[in-house]
Tab-separated table of C-alpha atoms and ligand atoms in Angstrom:
chain	number	residue	atom	x	y	z
C	1	MET	CA	220.538	86.067	94.407
C	2	PHE	CA	223.518	84.566	92.598
C	3	PRO	CA	225.381	82.468	93.651
C	4	GLU	CA	222.817	81.037	96.139
C	5	ARG	CA	220.223	80.402	93.421
C	6	ARG	CA	221.782	78.188	90.771
C	7	LEU	CA	219.098	76.661	88.540
C	8	ARG	CA	221.663	74.416	86.922
C	9	ARG	CA	221.886	72.311	90.115
C	10	LEU	CA	218.728	70.469	89.117
C	11	ARG	CA	219.637	70.225	85.460
C	12	LYS	CA	222.197	67.462	85.850
C	13	ARG	CA	221.489	64.817	83.226
C	14	GLN	CA	220.605	62.156	85.754
C	15	MET	CA	218.087	64.445	87.506
C	16	GLN	CA	216.409	65.917	84.443
C	17	PRO	CA	213.502	63.437	84.300
C	18	LEU	CA	212.624	64.167	87.941
C	19	PHE	CA	211.812	67.759	87.105
C	20	GLN	CA	210.164	67.402	83.735
C	21	GLU	CA	206.803	69.140	84.079
C	22	THR	CA	205.238	68.059	80.805
C	23	VAL	CA	205.411	64.511	79.489
C	24	ILE	CA	203.773	63.404	76.249
C	25	SER	CA	201.932	60.112	76.539
C	26	LYS	CA	200.361	57.995	73.831
C	27	ASP	CA	197.011	58.610	75.522
C	28	ASP	CA	197.264	62.278	74.573
C	29	LEU	CA	197.311	61.591	70.848
C	30	ILE	CA	194.544	61.258	68.259
C	31	VAL	CA	195.286	59.953	64.752
C	32	PRO	CA	193.542	61.716	61.844
C	33	LEU	CA	192.669	59.298	59.024
C	34	PHE	CA	191.308	59.731	55.505
C	35	PHE	CA	189.097	57.065	53.945
C	36	ASP	CA	188.380	57.346	50.243
C	37	GLU	CA	185.488	55.475	48.692
C	38	THR	CA	186.946	55.804	45.182
C	39	ILE	CA	190.222	53.910	45.683
C	40	THR	CA	191.246	50.292	46.258
C	41	GLU	CA	194.886	50.840	47.256
C	42	PRO	CA	196.401	53.349	49.716
C	43	MET	CA	197.217	56.616	47.992
C	44	GLU	CA	199.959	58.859	49.329
C	45	ILE	CA	198.937	62.500	49.797
C	46	SER	CA	201.439	64.431	47.702
C	47	SER	CA	201.590	67.518	49.920
C	48	MET	CA	201.860	65.355	53.075
C	49	PRO	CA	204.597	62.774	52.455
C	50	GLY	CA	204.096	59.720	54.661
C	51	GLN	CA	200.317	60.295	54.969
C	52	PHE	CA	197.799	58.289	52.984
C	53	ARG	CA	194.205	58.070	51.921
C	54	TYR	CA	193.014	54.526	52.571
C	55	PRO	CA	190.254	52.505	50.918
C	56	VAL	CA	187.352	51.615	53.206
C	57	SER	CA	188.366	47.951	52.895
C	58	MET	CA	191.513	48.721	54.910
C	59	ALA	CA	189.749	50.430	57.820
C	60	ALA	CA	190.067	47.530	60.259
C	61	GLU	CA	193.689	46.811	59.375
C	62	VAL	CA	194.749	50.455	59.724
C	63	CYS	CA	193.049	50.699	63.122
C	64	GLU	CA	194.616	47.438	64.309
C	65	ASP	CA	198.058	48.878	63.546
C	66	ILE	CA	197.137	51.997	65.508
C	67	CYS	CA	196.021	49.925	68.507
C	68	ASN	CA	199.164	47.801	68.286
C	69	ALA	CA	201.238	50.969	68.465
C	70	GLY	CA	199.489	51.743	71.757
C	71	LEU	CA	197.219	54.524	70.547
C	72	ARG	CA	193.501	54.484	71.238
C	73	ALA	CA	191.689	57.189	69.264
C	74	VAL	CA	191.172	58.120	65.617
C	75	LEU	CA	189.488	61.070	63.910
C	76	LEU	CA	187.911	60.133	60.590
C	77	PHE	CA	187.511	62.105	57.365
C	78	GLY	CA	185.773	60.723	54.284
C	79	ILE	CA	186.134	61.244	50.567
C	80	PRO	CA	182.859	60.178	48.906
C	81	VAL	CA	182.177	58.869	45.400
C	82	LYS	CA	179.691	61.599	44.702
C	83	LYS	CA	179.405	65.213	45.741
C	84	ASP	CA	176.381	67.449	45.238
C	85	GLU	CA	175.188	70.926	46.076
C	86	SER	CA	173.845	70.031	49.497
C	87	GLY	CA	176.277	67.343	50.665
C	88	THR	CA	173.715	64.521	50.816
C	89	SER	CA	176.341	61.757	50.733
C	90	ALA	CA	177.574	62.974	54.129
C	91	TYR	CA	174.611	61.413	55.943
C	92	GLU	CA	173.670	58.403	53.817
C	93	ARG	CA	173.479	55.063	55.603
C	94	ASP	CA	176.038	53.689	53.201
C	95	GLY	CA	178.196	56.792	53.011
C	96	VAL	CA	181.959	56.442	53.204
C	97	ILE	CA	182.246	57.360	56.876
C	98	GLN	CA	179.241	55.301	57.903
C	99	LYS	CA	180.731	52.209	56.232
C	100	THR	CA	184.163	52.926	57.685
C	101	VAL	CA	182.859	53.372	61.230
C	102	ARG	CA	180.917	50.101	61.049
C	103	ALA	CA	183.978	48.240	59.758
C	104	ILE	CA	186.166	49.608	62.536
C	105	LYS	CA	183.661	48.986	65.310
C	106	GLU	CA	183.041	45.407	64.119
C	107	ASN	CA	186.720	44.536	64.027
C	108	VAL	CA	188.517	46.829	66.475
C	109	PRO	CA	185.811	47.803	68.981
C	110	GLU	CA	188.331	49.016	71.584
C	111	ILE	CA	189.463	51.992	69.498
C	112	VAL	CA	187.712	55.327	70.129
C	113	VAL	CA	186.193	56.441	66.840
C	114	ILE	CA	185.658	60.178	66.468
C	115	THR	CA	184.110	61.504	63.262
C	116	ASP	CA	184.585	64.896	61.651
C	117	VAL	CA	181.146	66.404	61.118
C	118	CYS	CA	181.235	68.782	58.171
C	119	ALA	CA	180.030	68.934	54.598
C	120	CYS	CA	183.004	70.346	52.677
C	121	GLU	CA	184.194	66.943	51.475
C	122	TYR	CA	180.664	66.171	50.279
C	123	THR	CA	179.571	69.375	48.537
C	124	ASP	CA	180.480	70.053	44.914
C	125	HIS	CA	181.307	73.689	45.771
C	126	GLY	CA	183.533	72.639	48.687
C	127	HIS	CA	181.979	74.896	51.326
C	128	CYS	CA	181.120	73.492	54.753
C	129	GLY	CA	177.305	73.401	54.334
C	130	ILE	CA	174.461	74.799	52.245
C	131	ILE	CA	175.201	77.878	50.169
C	132	GLY	CA	172.815	80.559	48.978
C	133	ASP	CA	172.299	84.293	48.603
C	134	THR	CA	173.265	86.418	51.571
C	135	CYS	CA	174.004	90.093	52.123
C	136	ASP	CA	177.632	89.087	51.472
C	137	GLY	CA	176.814	87.559	48.069
C	138	THR	CA	176.699	83.783	47.612
C	139	ASP	CA	177.943	82.300	50.873
C	140	LEU	CA	177.480	79.613	53.479
C	141	LEU	CA	173.959	79.809	54.953
C	142	ASN	CA	174.045	79.360	58.696
C	143	ASP	CA	170.701	78.045	59.915
C	144	PRO	CA	169.831	75.837	56.916
C	145	SER	CA	173.237	74.171	57.307
C	146	LEU	CA	172.576	73.367	60.967
C	147	GLU	CA	169.995	70.749	60.024
C	148	LEU	CA	172.534	69.150	57.715
C	149	MET	CA	175.120	68.962	60.509
C	150	ALA	CA	172.550	67.459	62.867
C	151	GLU	CA	171.683	64.836	60.281
C	152	ILE	CA	175.348	63.989	59.654
C	153	ALA	CA	176.070	63.672	63.368
C	154	VAL	CA	173.081	61.384	63.967
C	155	SER	CA	174.068	59.170	61.021
C	156	HIS	CA	177.585	58.844	62.446
C	157	ALA	CA	176.207	57.900	65.850
C	158	GLU	CA	173.891	55.353	64.210
C	159	SER	CA	176.920	53.789	62.523
C	160	GLY	CA	178.617	53.404	65.894
C	161	ALA	CA	180.834	56.475	66.264
C	162	ASP	CA	181.954	57.043	69.862
C	163	MET	CA	182.188	60.823	69.534
C	164	VAL	CA	181.377	63.475	66.934
C	165	ALA	CA	183.516	66.493	66.078
C	166	PRO	CA	181.757	69.308	64.201
C	167	SER	CA	184.257	71.447	62.278
C	168	CYS	CA	182.041	73.750	60.219
C	169	MET	CA	182.227	76.814	62.520
C	170	LEU	CA	178.527	77.577	62.122
C	171	ASP	CA	176.872	79.543	64.900
C	172	GLY	CA	174.752	77.172	66.947
C	173	MET	CA	176.272	73.959	65.568
C	174	VAL	CA	176.871	72.388	68.965
C	175	ALA	CA	173.345	73.092	70.220
C	176	ALA	CA	171.800	71.759	67.011
C	177	ILE	CA	173.843	68.560	67.132
C	178	ARG	CA	173.275	68.052	70.869
C	179	GLU	CA	169.533	68.370	70.431
C	180	ALA	CA	169.485	65.959	67.489
C	181	LEU	CA	171.671	63.373	69.214
C	182	ASP	CA	169.558	63.528	72.371
C	183	GLY	CA	166.394	63.274	70.313
C	184	HIS	CA	167.640	60.033	68.764
C	185	GLY	CA	168.709	58.419	72.030
C	186	TYR	CA	172.391	59.342	71.783
C	187	GLU	CA	172.592	61.484	74.892
C	188	ASP	CA	175.802	59.656	75.856
C	189	ILE	CA	177.709	60.525	72.681
C	190	PRO	CA	180.111	63.398	73.439
C	191	ILE	CA	180.706	66.379	71.160
C	192	MET	CA	184.267	67.527	70.573
C	193	SER	CA	183.688	70.921	69.017
C	194	TYR	CA	186.184	72.556	66.706
C	195	SER	CA	185.194	75.570	68.752
C	196	THR	CA	188.062	77.942	68.002
C	197	LYS	CA	189.012	77.240	64.426
C	198	PHE	CA	190.977	79.890	62.620
C	199	SER	CA	190.734	80.606	58.923
C	200	SER	CA	194.290	79.411	58.408
C	201	ALA	CA	196.534	79.076	55.380
C	202	LEU	CA	197.969	76.036	57.157
C	203	TYR	CA	194.978	73.929	56.016
C	204	GLY	CA	196.320	73.956	52.430
C	205	PRO	CA	197.641	70.374	52.338
C	206	PHE	CA	194.461	69.036	54.010
C	207	ARG	CA	192.392	70.257	51.105
C	208	ASP	CA	194.474	67.945	48.877
C	209	ALA	CA	194.199	65.182	51.406
C	210	ALA	CA	190.429	65.394	51.807
C	211	ASP	CA	189.591	66.870	48.410
C	212	SER	CA	187.741	69.662	50.195
C	213	GLY	CA	188.980	72.819	48.489
C	214	PHE	CA	186.303	75.416	47.720
C	215	SER	CA	185.383	76.476	44.196
C	216	PHE	CA	184.761	80.144	45.050
C	217	GLY	CA	185.317	82.581	47.891
C	218	ASP	CA	187.049	81.557	51.103
C	219	ARG	CA	186.099	80.501	54.630
C	220	THR	CA	186.639	83.853	56.348
C	221	THR	CA	182.924	84.463	56.898
C	222	TYR	CA	182.673	81.397	59.135
C	223	GLN	CA	186.179	80.563	60.360
C	224	MET	CA	187.969	82.996	62.675
C	225	SER	CA	190.432	85.709	61.839
C	226	PRO	CA	193.926	84.841	63.119
C	227	ALA	CA	194.110	88.429	64.339
C	228	ASN	CA	191.285	88.135	66.885
C	229	GLY	CA	192.163	86.775	70.317
C	230	ARG	CA	189.138	87.806	72.381
C	231	GLU	CA	186.696	86.551	69.748
C	232	ALA	CA	188.645	83.276	69.651
C	233	VAL	CA	188.036	82.680	73.349
C	234	LEU	CA	184.387	83.726	73.035
C	235	GLU	CA	183.898	81.089	70.307
C	236	SER	CA	184.917	78.338	72.742
C	237	LYS	CA	182.863	79.858	75.595
C	238	LEU	CA	179.722	79.831	73.463
C	239	ASP	CA	180.263	76.223	72.429
C	240	ILE	CA	180.657	75.264	76.085
C	241	ARG	CA	177.363	77.003	76.811
C	242	GLU	CA	175.758	75.062	73.938
C	243	GLY	CA	176.871	71.782	75.470
C	244	ALA	CA	180.280	70.904	74.007
C	245	ASP	CA	182.107	68.232	76.005
C	246	ILE	CA	185.554	69.038	74.612
C	247	VAL	CA	186.650	72.276	72.979
C	248	MET	CA	189.411	72.680	70.428
C	249	VAL	CA	191.951	75.177	69.207
C	250	LYS	CA	193.078	74.748	65.629
C	251	PRO	CA	195.787	75.123	64.312
C	252	ALA	CA	197.882	74.378	67.390
C	253	GLY	CA	201.502	75.494	67.285
C	254	ILE	CA	201.126	79.143	66.341
C	255	TYR	CA	198.032	79.650	68.548
C	256	LEU	CA	199.430	78.590	71.923
C	257	ASP	CA	198.348	81.882	73.549
C	258	ILE	CA	194.734	81.112	72.631
C	259	LEU	CA	195.142	77.490	73.691
C	260	SER	CA	196.278	78.431	77.175
C	261	THR	CA	193.378	80.858	77.603
C	262	VAL	CA	190.830	78.330	76.327
C	263	ALA	CA	192.284	75.650	78.628
C	264	ALA	CA	191.480	77.898	81.591
C	265	LEU	CA	187.755	77.724	80.715
C	266	GLY	CA	187.657	74.374	82.493
C	267	LEU	CA	186.668	71.783	79.889
C	268	PRO	CA	189.049	69.263	78.335
C	269	VAL	CA	190.816	70.897	75.411
C	270	ALA	CA	192.059	69.392	72.168
C	271	ALA	CA	194.611	71.042	69.902
C	272	TYR	CA	194.885	70.157	66.230
C	273	GLN	CA	198.396	70.158	64.784
C	274	VAL	CA	197.133	70.637	61.242
C	275	SER	CA	198.264	69.523	57.815
C	276	GLY	CA	200.437	72.581	57.160
C	277	GLU	CA	202.210	72.149	60.473
C	278	TYR	CA	202.981	68.555	59.471
C	279	SER	CA	204.079	69.477	55.957
C	280	MET	CA	206.366	72.302	57.088
C	281	ILE	CA	208.249	69.975	59.414
C	282	LYS	CA	208.288	67.149	56.879
C	283	ALA	CA	209.646	69.336	54.087
C	284	ALA	CA	212.477	70.614	56.255
C	285	VAL	CA	213.248	67.062	57.428
C	286	GLN	CA	213.348	65.825	53.840
C	287	ASN	CA	215.853	68.547	53.043
C	288	GLY	CA	218.010	67.438	55.956
C	289	TRP	CA	217.412	70.746	57.744
C	290	LEU	CA	215.599	69.536	60.882
C	291	ASP	CA	215.814	66.507	63.161
C	292	GLU	CA	212.329	65.041	62.784
C	293	LYS	CA	211.947	63.257	66.122
C	294	ALA	CA	213.396	66.139	68.124
C	295	VAL	CA	211.253	68.779	66.413
C	296	VAL	CA	208.042	66.779	66.526
C	297	MET	CA	208.414	65.874	70.197
C	298	GLU	CA	209.242	69.498	70.999
C	299	THR	CA	206.118	70.750	69.208
C	300	LEU	CA	203.892	68.164	70.918
C	301	THR	CA	205.393	68.878	74.340
C	302	CYS	CA	204.873	72.614	73.941
C	303	ILE	CA	201.285	72.149	72.755
C	304	LYS	CA	200.589	70.055	75.849
C	305	ARG	CA	202.424	72.511	78.124
C	306	ALA	CA	200.199	75.296	76.805
C	307	GLY	CA	197.138	73.382	78.030
C	308	ALA	CA	196.094	70.706	75.548
C	309	ASP	CA	194.733	67.480	77.020
C	310	LEU	CA	194.502	65.916	73.575
C	311	ILE	CA	196.558	66.519	70.460
C	312	ILE	CA	195.285	65.579	67.021
C	313	THR	CA	198.408	65.110	64.930
C	314	TYR	CA	199.505	63.423	61.702
C	315	TYR	CA	202.659	62.580	63.628
C	316	ALA	CA	200.761	60.433	66.170
C	317	MET	CA	202.006	57.099	64.826
C	318	ASP	CA	205.623	58.307	64.638
C	319	ALA	CA	205.395	59.737	68.146
C	320	ALA	CA	203.972	56.444	69.429
C	321	ARG	CA	206.875	54.564	67.839
C	322	TRP	CA	209.418	56.941	69.374
C	323	LEU	CA	207.754	56.661	72.799
C	324	ASN	CA	207.667	52.862	72.501
C	325	GLU	CA	211.381	52.774	71.631
C	326	GLU	CA	212.175	54.641	74.827
C	327	GLN	CA	210.288	52.227	77.079
P	1	LIG	C1	186.969	70.817	57.194
P	1	LIG	C2	188.250	70.649	57.922
P	1	LIG	C3	189.473	71.245	57.606
P	1	LIG	C4	190.396	70.712	58.497
P	1	LIG	C5	189.719	69.830	59.337
P	1	LIG	N1	188.381	69.826	58.974
P	1	LIG	C6	189.844	72.171	56.522
P	1	LIG	C7	189.167	73.453	56.365
P	1	LIG	O1	188.437	73.936	57.240
P	1	LIG	O2	189.333	74.029	55.289
P	1	LIG	C8	191.852	71.043	58.507
P	1	LIG	C9	192.744	69.970	58.994
P	1	LIG	C10	194.153	70.101	58.598
P	1	LIG	O3	194.586	71.061	57.934
P	1	LIG	O4	194.893	69.190	58.961
P	1	LIG	N2	185.972	71.483	57.868
P	2	LIG	ZN1	184.282	71.842	56.360
């Protein structure tokens, strides 16, 4: 074919934008946020430099800044005052997330508020629901935890959340939450399911951030093995059948093969660039080894190219600033 076919003809600098297939927009990005009921000042997360836990009193202000940067969606995590065996503070009317959602919706109603629905920040053992005796020893109990998730999701909707995002990886979580939301008159609240969530070592820094580390065992009996591709796709298929509105692949960057397969299932897909993905880039940047803007935009572009409609990323605010500077 050479020299007739010269791909460099269309790569002239001036023409490059005309042929760019994938463009990151601020509308693709969701900002994860941590609200901590026990603090009164922002607290930097040591394993995630540049990321903070905020007091509930700052919820409106933080969301105003996000809107001013041109972003429109946040994903909320809470750190409660008290934890117990069954995660009761996760669904209290005056729980940390419930208060935070109300504050945001009163002051910045235009922002889309998505809440993480899980119990690991609220249980004293740090697992994602109710634990008890199983054939595997003491472990997360599936069906008893479903009621807890349903209760958490309904309490978030009652506080004004626009969307709920269950992350516990229990079998049947989407169906249980859908039924409970519908039963309480919230049939219009969408569910973004953490449908394909791997049991990843990249969640390490998050467990600092959200104080959600577990006191025994691990999460491999509910989260997915990184080695299993077919099962990963099946997880998202089942959640679609149960009524998920958006499915998710998490982590993002090292699971792009799964992401592209899940995107072909037909529903909108979110990808979560997780804490460890943020911290790896940040650490290298702080050592002067990587160009932060270039690397971050490359990772986001590739995640979108692989099929993500939405990207949850701790770099959302930086990316918005970089995109705004280019306008
Ligand atoms: C809790 C939850 C985790 C993350 C989101 N929700 C951690 C875990 O499952 O242990 C990880 C997010 C991140 O690492 O940024 N269910
Ligand atoms: Zn959890």
